[in-house]
PDB file of C-alpha atoms in Angstrom:
ATOM      1  CA  MET A1212       5.018  17.413  29.834  1.00 49.00           C
ATOM      2  CA  ALA A1213       6.030  20.211  28.102  1.00 61.00           C
ATOM      3  CA  THR A1214       8.883  21.606  25.996  1.00 90.00           C
ATOM      4  CA  VAL A1215      10.567  23.774  28.694  1.00 96.00           C
ATOM      5  CA  ASP A1216      10.320  21.075  31.384  1.00 97.00           C
ATOM      6  CA  GLY A1217      12.893  19.834  32.990  1.00 97.00           C
ATOM      7  CA  ALA A1218      16.600  20.026  35.091  1.00 98.00           C
ATOM      8  CA  TYR A1219      19.023  22.222  33.078  1.00 98.00           C
ATOM      9  CA  ASP A1220      22.847  22.378  34.241  1.00 98.00           C
ATOM     10  CA  CYS A1221      23.622  26.196  33.857  1.00 98.00           C
ATOM     11  CA  VAL A1222      26.343  28.665  33.946  1.00 98.00           C
ATOM     12  CA  THR A1223      25.607  32.129  34.904  1.00 96.00           C
ATOM     13  CA  LYS A1224      28.229  34.948  34.352  1.00 95.00           C
ATOM     14  CA  THR A1225      28.523  36.971  37.728  1.00 89.00           C
ATOM     15  CA  PRO A1226      30.947  39.745  38.706  1.00 85.00           C
ATOM     16  CA  MET A1227      32.112  37.218  41.039  1.00 84.00           C
ATOM     17  CA  GLY A1228      33.240  34.840  38.212  1.00 92.00           C
ATOM     18  CA  ASP A1229      31.536  31.761  36.222  1.00 95.00           C
ATOM     19  CA  GLN A1230      28.656  30.320  38.666  1.00 93.00           C
ATOM     20  CA  GLN A1231      27.403  26.948  37.944  1.00 96.00           C
ATOM     21  CA  SER A1232      23.404  25.411  38.952  1.00 97.00           C
ATOM     22  CA  VAL A1233      20.857  23.081  38.188  1.00 98.00           C
ATOM     23  CA  PHE A1234      17.893  25.373  37.076  1.00 98.00           C
ATOM     24  CA  THR A1235      14.537  23.196  37.163  1.00 98.00           C
ATOM     25  CA  VAL A1236      11.361  24.382  35.430  1.00 98.00           C
ATOM     26  CA  ILE A1237       7.994  22.296  35.994  1.00 97.00           C
ATOM     27  CA  SER A1238       5.485  23.962  33.839  1.00 97.00           C
ATOM     28  CA  ASN A1239       1.525  24.235  34.408  1.00 95.00           C
ATOM     29  CA  GLY A1240      -0.098  26.209  31.152  1.00 93.00           C
ATOM     30  CA  GLY A1241       1.162  29.432  31.038  1.00 96.00           C
ATOM     31  CA  THR A1242       3.253  29.001  34.418  1.00 98.00           C
ATOM     32  CA  PHE A1243       5.897  27.260  35.937  1.00 98.00           C
ATOM     33  CA  HIS A1244       7.929  26.855  39.578  1.00 98.00           C
ATOM     34  CA  GLY A1245      10.996  25.371  40.094  1.00 98.00           C
ATOM     35  CA  THR A1246      14.670  26.019  41.839  1.00 98.00           C
ATOM     36  CA  ASN A1247      17.827  27.401  40.862  1.00 97.00           C
ATOM     37  CA  ALA A1248      20.520  25.501  43.193  1.00 96.00           C
ATOM     38  CA  GLY A1249      23.897  26.513  43.114  1.00 92.00           C
ATOM     39  CA  PRO A1250      26.738  26.155  45.521  1.00 84.00           C
ATOM     40  CA  LEU A1251      25.286  29.166  47.467  1.00 78.00           C
ATOM     41  CA  GLY A1252      22.196  27.430  47.869  1.00 87.00           C
ATOM     42  CA  SER A1253      18.958  27.328  46.289  1.00 94.00           C
ATOM     43  CA  LEU A1254      16.731  30.076  44.871  1.00 96.00           C
ATOM     44  CA  ASP A1255      12.887  29.292  44.303  1.00 97.00           C
ATOM     45  CA  VAL A1256      11.309  30.534  41.167  1.00 98.00           C
ATOM     46  CA  LYS A1257       8.595  33.341  41.759  1.00 98.00           C
ATOM     47  CA  ASP A1258       5.899  34.451  39.423  1.00 98.00           C
ATOM     48  CA  GLY A1259       7.656  31.920  36.636  1.00 98.00           C
ATOM     49  CA  LYS A1260       5.783  32.469  33.744  1.00 98.00           C
ATOM     50  CA  VAL A1261       6.000  30.343  30.479  1.00 97.00           C
ATOM     51  CA  ASP A1262       5.198  32.017  26.733  1.00 96.00           C
ATOM     52  CA  GLY A1263       5.856  29.600  24.014  1.00 95.00           C
ATOM     53  CA  ASN A1264       9.371  28.357  24.769  1.00 96.00           C
ATOM     54  CA  THR A1265      10.003  31.269  26.095  1.00 97.00           C
ATOM     55  CA  LEU A1266      10.256  31.656  30.467  1.00 98.00           C
ATOM     56  CA  SER A1267      10.321  34.735  32.873  1.00 98.00           C
ATOM     57  CA  TRP A1268      10.784  34.702  36.152  1.00 98.00           C
ATOM     58  CA  LYS A1269      12.382  36.166  39.514  1.00 98.00           C
ATOM     59  CA  MET A1270      14.317  35.339  42.398  1.00 97.00           C
ATOM     60  CA  GLU A1271      14.899  36.305  46.017  1.00 95.00           C
ATOM     61  CA  MET A1272      18.790  36.223  46.241  1.00 89.00           C
ATOM     62  CA  THR A1273      20.006  36.596  49.865  1.00 87.00           C
ATOM     63  CA  ILE A1274      23.425  36.007  49.845  1.00 78.00           C
ATOM     64  CA  PRO A1275      25.834  37.358  49.136  1.00 79.00           C
ATOM     65  CA  MET A1276      23.269  40.596  49.522  1.00 84.00           C
ATOM     66  CA  PRO A1277      19.469  40.364  49.256  1.00 92.00           C
ATOM     67  CA  MET A1278      18.354  41.146  46.000  1.00 92.00           C
ATOM     68  CA  THR A1279      15.449  40.491  43.714  1.00 96.00           C
ATOM     69  CA  LEU A1280      16.816  39.172  40.529  1.00 96.00           C
ATOM     70  CA  GLU A1281      14.539  39.164  37.193  1.00 97.00           C
ATOM     71  CA  ALA A1282      15.142  36.788  34.483  1.00 98.00           C
ATOM     72  CA  GLU A1283      14.012  35.249  31.237  1.00 98.00           C
ATOM     73  CA  ALA A1284      15.194  32.343  29.066  1.00 98.00           C
ATOM     74  CA  VAL A1285      14.866  30.976  25.860  1.00 98.00           C
ATOM     75  CA  VAL A1286      14.603  26.940  25.197  1.00 97.00           C
ATOM     76  CA  GLU A1287      15.626  25.688  22.082  1.00 96.00           C
ATOM     77  CA  GLY A1288      15.565  21.842  21.931  1.00 95.00           C
ATOM     78  CA  ASP A1289      17.648  21.380  24.729  1.00 97.00           C
ATOM     79  CA  THR A1290      19.427  24.523  24.764  1.00 97.00           C
ATOM     80  CA  LEU A1291      18.624  27.398  27.146  1.00 98.00           C
ATOM     81  CA  THR A1292      19.859  30.846  26.967  1.00 98.00           C
ATOM     82  CA  GLY A1293      18.861  33.676  29.125  1.00 98.00           C
ATOM     83  CA  THR A1294      19.992  36.812  30.884  1.00 98.00           C
ATOM     84  CA  ILE A1295      19.452  37.799  34.921  1.00 97.00           C
ATOM     85  CA  GLN A1296      19.364  41.114  35.540  1.00 96.00           C
ATOM     86  CA  ALA A1297      20.814  42.027  39.063  1.00 92.00           C
ATOM     87  CA  GLY A1298      19.730  45.280  40.064  1.00 89.00           C
ATOM     88  CA  ALA A1299      23.199  47.587  40.294  1.00 87.00           C
ATOM     89  CA  PHE A1300      25.297  44.946  38.852  1.00 86.00           C
ATOM     90  CA  GLY A1301      23.260  45.119  35.735  1.00 93.00           C
ATOM     91  CA  ALA A1302      22.249  41.879  33.267  1.00 96.00           C
ATOM     92  CA  MET A1303      24.225  38.271  33.791  1.00 96.00           C
ATOM     93  CA  ALA A1304      24.361  35.706  30.779  1.00 98.00           C
ATOM     94  CA  MET A1305      22.902  32.527  31.710  1.00 98.00           C
ATOM     95  CA  THR A1306      23.219  29.097  29.580  1.00 98.00           C
ATOM     96  CA  GLY A1307      22.500  25.881  30.468  1.00 98.00           C
ATOM     97  CA  LYS A1308      21.620  22.045  29.168  1.00 98.00           C
ATOM     98  CA  ARG A1309      18.938  20.344  29.349  1.00 98.00           C
ATOM     99  CA  ARG A1310      19.881  16.857  31.533  1.00 96.00           C
ATOM    100  CA  GLY A1311      18.921  13.905  29.169  1.00 85.00           C
TER     101      GLY A1311
END
């Protein structure tokens, strides 16, 4: 199992307040797939890339409006720290803890 794999309990700081989600990472060499599931539904990971302990990916959001989110995160131990670029809304901080 790769060091980045797992399910993370995450909080993303959005213009609509803190959004909780479960971010799942399933890596396969230099790529990964998974989902980011929260109260507004589940977003599939697109173009997931793994470079050491750094993840980068995109998500196609439809609610509350259609938008492509571009994200990057670093996994250190059981902690995930990242940023989601949300178009005109700018960068949103994302933090998470891996589920034991």
